[in-house]
Amino acid sequence: MSFDVLQDKIKALKNPTVAGLDARLSHVPPHILKACFAEYGENAKGAAEAIWRFNQGLMDALEGVVPAVKPQAAYYEALGWQGMEVLERTIRYAKEKGFFVIADIKRGDIGSTATAYAEGWLGETKVGNSVIRPFDADCVTVNGYMGSDAVKPFLDCCIAEDKCLFVLVKTSNPSSGELQDMVAGDRVVYKVMGDLTQRWGKGTEGSKYGYSAVGAVVGATYPAELRELRKRLENTFFLVPGYGAQGGTAEDVRYAFDRFGRGAIINSSRGIFYAWSKTGKDGMDYQEAARAAAEKMRDDIRQYVTIL
């Protein structure tokens, strides 16, 4: 399955990290904004093109360093259809560059609606006698708190397309415990969700590394829970947000990996794409700054994790 593909890319680069492509206009270097506004105007088109040029430059700089990118759909939706067109363009370019693409969409609906989401983000849509592949991501994030009805359409699409998904289990935000740490019977809610991800993925394990098509989002900001879930969910691949800006450290994320240094990918967004803000060069070096930040993160994690 597709997590075999991701693990191969991680192994090839010895780097278990994913770069988030989540920029707002305030994160885009001034010279890019100025050029796009001059060409297209201070409107949705100008803003979307600025994001596109920024993304393109970032991916050019990160090629050969990080194995994956993770665009968060919300930042593109905020710019209307022009933003969504840039998201489609970004995903297409990322795949041309050889990145594994995780579309961070966190959808969580049921029935025909979930099927439509799955077809749009992972699969294909029939248009008359033709088919189109609207976004064609390799993987998506899904909110499974509506139960299996919200996950099964995505899983069906993943099986058909040899792709994969991440289900929210124990998220990195401070208020996650309001629900996820509640006791349900004799288990905590996040453990219930973790067990469900394992059950949903049963029978879809990849032949090379043994991870199912249903992964789990587990935050770096809760290292004890991360360690516990790693032991509990042996065949589940983890997406780990919360490193860096949210307070998670390389020592914290070490618990996401199995004894072979496999089974997890660690996300950083602002720490990479906004690294230029700390160099004092007004964004003219944004590519060099992003690559250096990605390499520093890789090397930081390598102190604690050896990928075999």
mmCIF file of C-alpha atoms in Angstrom:
data_model
loop_
_atom_site.group_PDB
_atom_site.id
_atom_site.type_symbol
_atom_site.label_atom_id
_atom_site.label_comp_id
_atom_site.label_asym_id
_atom_site.label_seq_id
_atom_site.Cartn_x
_atom_site.Cartn_y
_atom_site.Cartn_z
ATOM 1 C CA MET A 1 0.000 0.000 0.000
ATOM 2 C CA SER A 2 0.915 3.657 -0.204
ATOM 3 C CA PHE A 3 2.660 3.824 3.178
ATOM 4 C CA ASP A 4 5.235 1.467 1.652
ATOM 5 C CA VAL A 5 5.877 4.209 -0.907
ATOM 6 C CA LEU A 6 6.203 6.860 1.793
ATOM 7 C CA GLN A 7 8.520 4.724 3.919
ATOM 8 C CA ASP A 8 10.713 4.048 0.883
ATOM 9 C CA LYS A 9 11.013 7.793 0.250
ATOM 10 C CA ILE A 10 11.846 8.402 3.923
ATOM 11 C CA LYS A 11 14.473 5.646 3.854
ATOM 12 C CA ALA A 12 16.057 6.954 0.657
ATOM 13 C CA LEU A 13 16.603 10.415 2.161
ATOM 14 C CA LYS A 14 17.108 9.215 5.759
ATOM 15 C CA ASN A 15 14.652 11.904 6.697
ATOM 16 C CA PRO A 16 11.259 11.167 8.332
ATOM 17 C CA THR A 17 9.842 14.672 7.953
ATOM 18 C CA VAL A 18 7.140 16.425 5.962
ATOM 19 C CA ALA A 19 7.079 20.127 5.116
ATOM 20 C CA GLY A 20 3.743 21.865 5.526
ATOM 21 C CA LEU A 21 2.768 24.247 2.716
ATOM 22 C CA ASP A 22 0.382 26.363 4.776
ATOM 23 C CA ALA A 23 1.389 29.921 4.051
ATOM 24 C CA ARG A 24 -0.782 32.978 4.562
ATOM 25 C CA LEU A 25 0.114 36.130 2.676
ATOM 26 C CA SER A 26 1.925 37.414 5.753
ATOM 27 C CA HIS A 27 4.364 34.525 5.379
ATOM 28 C CA VAL A 28 5.184 35.252 1.738
ATOM 29 C CA PRO A 29 8.405 37.241 1.152
ATOM 30 C CA PRO A 30 7.697 40.889 0.265
ATOM 31 C CA HIS A 31 9.417 40.774 -3.117
ATOM 32 C CA ILE A 32 7.118 37.956 -4.271
ATOM 33 C CA LEU A 33 4.024 39.786 -3.061
ATOM 34 C CA LYS A 34 5.090 43.014 -4.719
ATOM 35 C CA ALA A 35 5.698 41.330 -8.069
ATOM 36 C CA CYS A 36 2.384 39.439 -8.056
ATOM 37 C CA PHE A 37 0.321 42.433 -6.958
ATOM 38 C CA ALA A 38 1.942 44.522 -9.681
ATOM 39 C CA GLU A 39 1.070 41.909 -12.309
ATOM 40 C CA TYR A 40 -2.394 40.789 -11.164
ATOM 41 C CA GLY A 41 -3.586 43.425 -8.665
ATOM 42 C CA GLU A 42 -4.240 43.320 -4.934
ATOM 43 C CA ASN A 43 -6.998 40.770 -5.262
ATOM 44 C CA ALA A 44 -7.590 37.035 -4.946
ATOM 45 C CA LYS A 45 -5.717 36.331 -8.181
ATOM 46 C CA GLY A 46 -2.658 38.285 -7.091
ATOM 47 C CA ALA A 47 -2.686 36.651 -3.683
ATOM 48 C CA ALA A 48 -3.084 33.150 -5.110
ATOM 49 C CA GLU A 49 -0.248 33.648 -7.583
ATOM 50 C CA ALA A 50 2.005 34.872 -4.766
ATOM 51 C CA ILE A 51 1.282 31.706 -2.798
ATOM 52 C CA TRP A 52 1.974 29.627 -5.904
ATOM 53 C CA ARG A 53 5.346 31.231 -6.588
ATOM 54 C CA PHE A 54 6.284 30.842 -2.933
ATOM 55 C CA ASN A 55 5.256 27.155 -2.931
ATOM 56 C CA GLN A 56 7.097 26.482 -6.164
ATOM 57 C CA GLY A 57 10.265 28.057 -4.835
ATOM 58 C CA LEU A 58 9.993 26.150 -1.574
ATOM 59 C CA MET A 59 9.576 22.810 -3.333
ATOM 60 C CA ASP A 60 12.518 23.553 -5.619
ATOM 61 C CA ALA A 61 14.619 24.244 -2.518
ATOM 62 C CA LEU A 62 13.400 21.228 -0.522
ATOM 63 C CA GLU A 63 13.765 18.659 -3.291
ATOM 64 C CA GLY A 64 16.212 15.998 -2.185
ATOM 65 C CA VAL A 65 15.901 16.965 1.481
ATOM 66 C CA VAL A 66 12.342 16.149 2.564
ATOM 67 C CA PRO A 67 10.360 13.195 1.188
ATOM 68 C CA ALA A 68 6.892 14.721 1.515
ATOM 69 C CA VAL A 69 4.870 17.924 1.545
ATOM 70 C CA LYS A 70 1.576 18.617 3.274
ATOM 71 C CA PRO A 71 -0.584 21.464 1.946
ATOM 72 C CA GLN A 72 -3.359 22.461 4.355
ATOM 73 C CA ALA A 73 -6.517 23.101 2.333
ATOM 74 C CA ALA A 74 -7.846 25.877 4.585
ATOM 75 C CA TYR A 75 -5.206 28.377 3.499
ATOM 76 C CA TYR A 76 -6.145 27.873 -0.134
ATOM 77 C CA GLU A 77 -9.910 27.872 0.496
ATOM 78 C CA ALA A 78 -9.452 31.290 2.110
ATOM 79 C CA LEU A 79 -8.654 32.657 -1.375
ATOM 80 C CA GLY A 80 -11.706 31.170 -3.078
ATOM 81 C CA TRP A 81 -11.538 29.291 -6.352
ATOM 82 C CA GLN A 82 -8.257 30.935 -7.286
ATOM 83 C CA GLY A 83 -6.706 29.487 -4.150
ATOM 84 C CA MET A 84 -8.062 26.025 -4.864
ATOM 85 C CA GLU A 85 -6.661 26.167 -8.382
ATOM 86 C CA VAL A 86 -3.268 26.969 -6.873
ATOM 87 C CA LEU A 87 -3.661 24.031 -4.498
ATOM 88 C CA GLU A 88 -4.302 21.718 -7.448
ATOM 89 C CA ARG A 89 -1.278 23.193 -9.217
ATOM 90 C CA THR A 90 0.829 22.812 -6.072
ATOM 91 C CA ILE A 91 -0.066 19.124 -5.699
ATOM 92 C CA ARG A 92 0.654 18.452 -9.357
ATOM 93 C CA TYR A 93 4.041 20.167 -9.156
ATOM 94 C CA ALA A 94 4.919 18.358 -5.921
ATOM 95 C CA LYS A 95 4.268 14.990 -7.535
ATOM 96 C CA GLU A 96 6.343 15.958 -10.569
ATOM 97 C CA LYS A 97 9.166 16.716 -8.143
ATOM 98 C CA GLY A 98 8.824 13.301 -6.524
ATOM 99 C CA PHE A 99 7.320 14.391 -3.218
ATOM 100 C CA PHE A 100 4.752 12.248 -1.436
ATOM 101 C CA VAL A 101 1.687 14.514 -1.044
ATOM 102 C CA ILE A 102 -0.440 14.523 2.092
ATOM 103 C CA ALA A 103 -3.503 16.718 1.558
ATOM 104 C CA ASP A 104 -4.411 18.019 5.009
ATOM 105 C CA ILE A 105 -8.174 18.330 4.584
ATOM 106 C CA LYS A 106 -9.535 16.808 7.841
ATOM 107 C CA ARG A 107 -12.840 15.936 6.226
ATOM 108 C CA GLY A 108 -15.362 14.056 8.337
ATOM 109 C CA ASP A 109 -18.734 13.524 6.706
ATOM 110 C CA ILE A 110 -20.724 10.404 5.865
ATOM 111 C CA GLY A 111 -22.302 8.492 2.994
ATOM 112 C CA SER A 112 -22.340 9.998 -0.474
ATOM 113 C CA THR A 113 -20.699 13.185 0.813
ATOM 114 C CA ALA A 114 -17.676 11.293 2.136
ATOM 115 C CA THR A 115 -17.533 9.379 -1.143
ATOM 116 C CA ALA A 116 -17.456 12.646 -3.078
ATOM 117 C CA TYR A 117 -14.650 13.962 -0.881
ATOM 118 C CA ALA A 118 -12.668 10.749 -1.387
ATOM 119 C CA GLU A 119 -13.165 10.826 -5.162
ATOM 120 C CA GLY A 120 -12.159 14.468 -5.344
ATOM 121 C CA TRP A 121 -9.047 14.283 -3.199
ATOM 122 C CA LEU A 122 -7.761 10.768 -3.853
ATOM 123 C CA GLY A 123 -9.553 9.275 -6.836
ATOM 124 C CA GLU A 124 -11.415 10.194 -9.963
ATOM 125 C CA THR A 125 -14.718 11.772 -10.947
ATOM 126 C CA LYS A 126 -16.779 10.806 -13.975
ATOM 127 C CA VAL A 127 -17.544 13.629 -16.379
ATOM 128 C CA GLY A 128 -19.720 12.314 -19.179
ATOM 129 C CA ASN A 129 -17.749 9.594 -20.912
ATOM 130 C CA SER A 130 -14.488 10.825 -19.432
ATOM 131 C CA VAL A 131 -12.905 10.852 -15.981
ATOM 132 C CA ILE A 132 -10.917 13.562 -14.223
ATOM 133 C CA ARG A 133 -8.577 13.335 -11.250
ATOM 134 C CA PRO A 134 -9.256 16.638 -9.461
ATOM 135 C CA PHE A 135 -6.496 16.731 -6.813
ATOM 136 C CA ASP A 136 -4.937 13.246 -6.921
ATOM 137 C CA ALA A 137 -3.145 13.453 -3.560
ATOM 138 C CA ASP A 138 -1.315 10.389 -2.248
ATOM 139 C CA CYS A 139 -2.881 10.636 1.187
ATOM 140 C CA VAL A 140 -5.417 12.709 3.145
ATOM 141 C CA THR A 141 -6.250 13.498 6.763
ATOM 142 C CA VAL A 142 -9.709 12.480 7.977
ATOM 143 C CA ASN A 143 -11.740 13.241 11.110
ATOM 144 C CA GLY A 144 -13.090 9.870 12.196
ATOM 145 C CA TYR A 145 -15.153 11.056 15.144
ATOM 146 C CA MET A 146 -18.356 10.354 13.178
ATOM 147 C CA GLY A 147 -17.324 6.718 13.116
ATOM 148 C CA SER A 148 -16.762 4.229 10.331
ATOM 149 C CA ASP A 149 -19.349 5.877 8.050
ATOM 150 C CA ALA A 150 -16.953 8.820 7.716
ATOM 151 C CA VAL A 151 -13.862 6.687 7.090
ATOM 152 C CA LYS A 152 -14.992 3.755 4.951
ATOM 153 C CA PRO A 153 -15.534 5.747 1.697
ATOM 154 C CA PHE A 154 -11.982 7.079 1.979
ATOM 155 C CA LEU A 155 -10.624 3.631 2.772
ATOM 156 C CA ASP A 156 -12.468 2.102 -0.196
ATOM 157 C CA CYS A 157 -10.892 4.728 -2.444
ATOM 158 C CA CYS A 158 -7.466 4.127 -0.894
ATOM 159 C CA ILE A 159 -7.709 0.401 -1.599
ATOM 160 C CA ALA A 160 -8.797 1.026 -5.196
ATOM 161 C CA GLU A 161 -6.109 3.646 -5.822
ATOM 162 C CA ASP A 162 -3.299 2.198 -3.658
ATOM 163 C CA LYS A 163 -3.339 5.292 -1.453
ATOM 164 C CA CYS A 164 -3.707 5.949 2.277
ATOM 165 C CA LEU A 165 -5.186 8.186 4.957
ATOM 166 C CA PHE A 166 -4.480 9.521 8.438
ATOM 167 C CA VAL A 167 -7.267 9.584 11.036
ATOM 168 C CA LEU A 168 -7.182 12.100 13.909
ATOM 169 C CA VAL A 169 -6.412 10.168 17.110
ATOM 170 C CA LYS A 170 -4.563 12.296 19.685
ATOM 171 C CA THR A 171 -4.062 15.763 18.265
ATOM 172 C CA SER A 172 -1.388 18.265 19.290
ATOM 173 C CA ASN A 173 -3.609 21.226 20.252
ATOM 174 C CA PRO A 174 -3.944 22.208 23.939
ATOM 175 C CA SER A 175 -7.705 21.607 24.146
ATOM 176 C CA SER A 176 -7.591 18.130 22.580
ATOM 177 C CA GLY A 177 -8.044 16.596 26.005
ATOM 178 C CA GLU A 178 -11.524 18.109 26.390
ATOM 179 C CA LEU A 179 -12.798 15.162 24.354
ATOM 180 C CA GLN A 180 -9.896 12.901 23.535
ATOM 181 C CA ASP A 181 -8.858 12.332 27.164
ATOM 182 C CA MET A 182 -12.362 11.530 28.394
ATOM 183 C CA VAL A 183 -12.976 8.033 29.734
ATOM 184 C CA ALA A 184 -15.370 5.879 27.695
ATOM 185 C CA GLY A 185 -16.146 2.654 29.532
ATOM 186 C CA ASP A 186 -12.780 1.225 30.485
ATOM 187 C CA ARG A 187 -10.794 3.150 27.847
ATOM 188 C CA VAL A 188 -9.804 6.718 27.098
ATOM 189 C CA VAL A 189 -11.399 8.185 23.960
ATOM 190 C CA TYR A 190 -8.139 8.627 22.043
ATOM 191 C CA LYS A 191 -7.320 4.963 22.698
ATOM 192 C CA VAL A 192 -10.745 3.992 21.378
ATOM 193 C CA MET A 193 -10.024 5.973 18.224
ATOM 194 C CA GLY A 194 -6.582 4.433 17.952
ATOM 195 C CA ASP A 195 -8.050 0.953 18.223
ATOM 196 C CA LEU A 196 -10.595 1.848 15.555
ATOM 197 C CA THR A 197 -7.872 2.948 13.141
ATOM 198 C CA GLN A 198 -6.193 -0.394 13.627
ATOM 199 C CA ARG A 199 -9.471 -2.242 13.070
ATOM 200 C CA TRP A 200 -10.365 -0.190 9.978
ATOM 201 C CA GLY A 201 -6.965 -0.892 8.449
ATOM 202 C CA LYS A 202 -6.939 -4.630 9.073
ATOM 203 C CA GLY A 203 -6.285 -6.533 5.868
ATOM 204 C CA THR A 204 -4.731 -3.568 4.044
ATOM 205 C CA GLU A 205 -1.181 -3.971 5.338
ATOM 206 C CA GLY A 206 1.566 -3.240 2.838
ATOM 207 C CA SER A 207 3.693 -6.181 1.753
ATOM 208 C CA LYS A 208 7.033 -4.457 2.382
ATOM 209 C CA TYR A 209 6.742 -2.779 5.789
ATOM 210 C CA GLY A 210 3.424 -4.056 7.131
ATOM 211 C CA TYR A 211 1.648 -0.742 7.754
ATOM 212 C CA SER A 212 -2.064 -0.605 7.016
ATOM 213 C CA ALA A 213 -3.675 1.984 4.752
ATOM 214 C CA VAL A 214 -5.166 3.737 7.802
ATOM 215 C CA GLY A 215 -2.644 5.862 9.687
ATOM 216 C CA ALA A 216 -3.056 7.968 12.815
ATOM 217 C CA VAL A 217 -2.430 11.625 13.643
ATOM 218 C CA VAL A 218 -0.699 11.727 17.036
ATOM 219 C CA GLY A 219 0.754 14.977 18.367
ATOM 220 C CA ALA A 220 4.369 15.497 19.422
ATOM 221 C CA THR A 221 3.137 17.660 22.295
ATOM 222 C CA TYR A 222 1.964 14.539 24.167
ATOM 223 C CA PRO A 223 5.056 12.293 24.166
ATOM 224 C CA ALA A 224 3.762 9.872 26.823
ATOM 225 C CA GLU A 225 0.608 9.218 24.816
ATOM 226 C CA LEU A 226 2.671 9.030 21.627
ATOM 227 C CA ARG A 227 4.863 6.342 23.148
ATOM 228 C CA GLU A 228 1.872 4.444 24.460
ATOM 229 C CA LEU A 229 0.070 4.512 21.107
ATOM 230 C CA ARG A 230 3.186 3.381 19.234
ATOM 231 C CA LYS A 231 3.249 0.222 21.352
ATOM 232 C CA ARG A 232 -0.505 -0.252 20.996
ATOM 233 C CA LEU A 233 -0.749 0.276 17.225
ATOM 234 C CA GLU A 234 2.121 -1.700 15.731
ATOM 235 C CA ASN A 235 0.816 -1.706 12.152
ATOM 236 C CA THR A 236 -0.286 1.939 12.090
ATOM 237 C CA PHE A 237 1.749 4.693 10.448
ATOM 238 C CA PHE A 238 1.840 7.981 12.404
ATOM 239 C CA LEU A 239 1.659 11.572 11.206
ATOM 240 C CA VAL A 240 3.102 13.670 14.028
ATOM 241 C CA PRO A 241 2.293 17.410 14.157
ATOM 242 C CA GLY A 242 3.448 19.737 16.919
ATOM 243 C CA TYR A 243 7.219 19.689 16.401
ATOM 244 C CA GLY A 244 8.926 23.046 16.726
ATOM 245 C CA ALA A 245 6.516 25.979 16.912
ATOM 246 C CA GLN A 246 4.007 24.082 19.085
ATOM 247 C CA GLY A 247 6.689 22.892 21.491
ATOM 248 C CA GLY A 248 7.386 19.299 20.456
ATOM 249 C CA THR A 249 11.060 18.305 20.374
ATOM 250 C CA ALA A 250 13.138 15.690 18.582
ATOM 251 C CA GLU A 251 13.438 13.819 21.854
ATOM 252 C CA ASP A 252 9.640 13.797 22.111
ATOM 253 C CA VAL A 253 9.023 12.500 18.588
ATOM 254 C CA ARG A 254 11.481 9.614 18.927
ATOM 255 C CA TYR A 255 8.630 7.657 20.526
ATOM 256 C CA ALA A 256 6.646 7.723 17.277
ATOM 257 C CA PHE A 257 9.038 5.278 15.615
ATOM 258 C CA ASP A 258 9.407 1.542 15.902
ATOM 259 C CA ARG A 259 12.713 -0.216 16.654
ATOM 260 C CA PHE A 260 13.761 0.123 13.009
ATOM 261 C CA GLY A 261 13.210 3.891 12.978
ATOM 262 C CA ARG A 262 10.121 3.434 10.800
ATOM 263 C CA GLY A 263 6.404 4.063 10.932
ATOM 264 C CA ALA A 264 6.178 7.824 11.402
ATOM 265 C CA ILE A 265 6.617 11.157 9.667
ATOM 266 C CA ILE A 266 7.089 14.412 11.588
ATOM 267 C CA ASN A 267 5.546 17.655 10.355
ATOM 268 C CA SER A 268 6.958 21.148 10.392
ATOM 269 C CA SER A 269 5.247 24.051 8.662
ATOM 270 C CA ARG A 270 6.157 27.563 9.844
ATOM 271 C CA GLY A 271 9.537 26.341 11.051
ATOM 272 C CA ILE A 272 10.459 25.665 7.424
ATOM 273 C CA PHE A 273 8.486 27.963 5.128
ATOM 274 C CA TYR A 274 8.792 30.979 7.463
ATOM 275 C CA ALA A 275 12.457 30.443 8.337
ATOM 276 C CA TRP A 276 13.321 33.454 6.180
ATOM 277 C CA SER A 277 11.778 35.773 8.779
ATOM 278 C CA LYS A 278 14.690 35.088 11.142
ATOM 279 C CA THR A 279 17.586 35.744 8.773
ATOM 280 C CA GLY A 280 17.265 39.519 8.465
ATOM 281 C CA LYS A 281 17.313 39.437 4.653
ATOM 282 C CA ASP A 282 13.657 40.360 4.082
ATOM 283 C CA GLY A 283 12.842 37.058 2.412
ATOM 284 C CA MET A 284 15.315 37.321 -0.446
ATOM 285 C CA ASP A 285 16.914 34.126 0.887
ATOM 286 C CA TYR A 286 13.678 32.252 1.587
ATOM 287 C CA GLN A 287 14.766 29.176 -0.376
ATOM 288 C CA GLU A 288 18.122 28.882 1.353
ATOM 289 C CA ALA A 289 16.481 29.518 4.731
ATOM 290 C CA ALA A 290 13.823 26.846 4.158
ATOM 291 C CA ARG A 291 16.357 24.238 3.041
ATOM 292 C CA ALA A 292 18.626 24.999 5.995
ATOM 293 C CA ALA A 293 15.701 24.715 8.426
ATOM 294 C CA ALA A 294 14.624 21.401 6.902
ATOM 295 C CA GLU A 295 18.162 20.045 7.124
ATOM 296 C CA LYS A 296 18.448 21.191 10.731
ATOM 297 C CA MET A 297 15.180 19.438 11.619
ATOM 298 C CA ARG A 298 16.346 16.273 9.866
ATOM 299 C CA ASP A 299 19.653 16.308 11.719
ATOM 300 C CA ASP A 300 17.925 17.074 15.017
ATOM 301 C CA ILE A 301 15.712 14.008 14.706
ATOM 302 C CA ARG A 302 18.622 11.858 13.528
ATOM 303 C CA GLN A 303 20.221 12.314 16.937
ATOM 304 C CA TYR A 304 17.437 10.151 18.384
ATOM 305 C CA VAL A 305 16.181 8.056 15.449
ATOM 306 C CA THR A 306 18.135 5.742 13.166
ATOM 307 C CA ILE A 307 16.226 4.689 10.049
ATOM 308 C CA LEU A 308 16.990 1.139 8.947
#
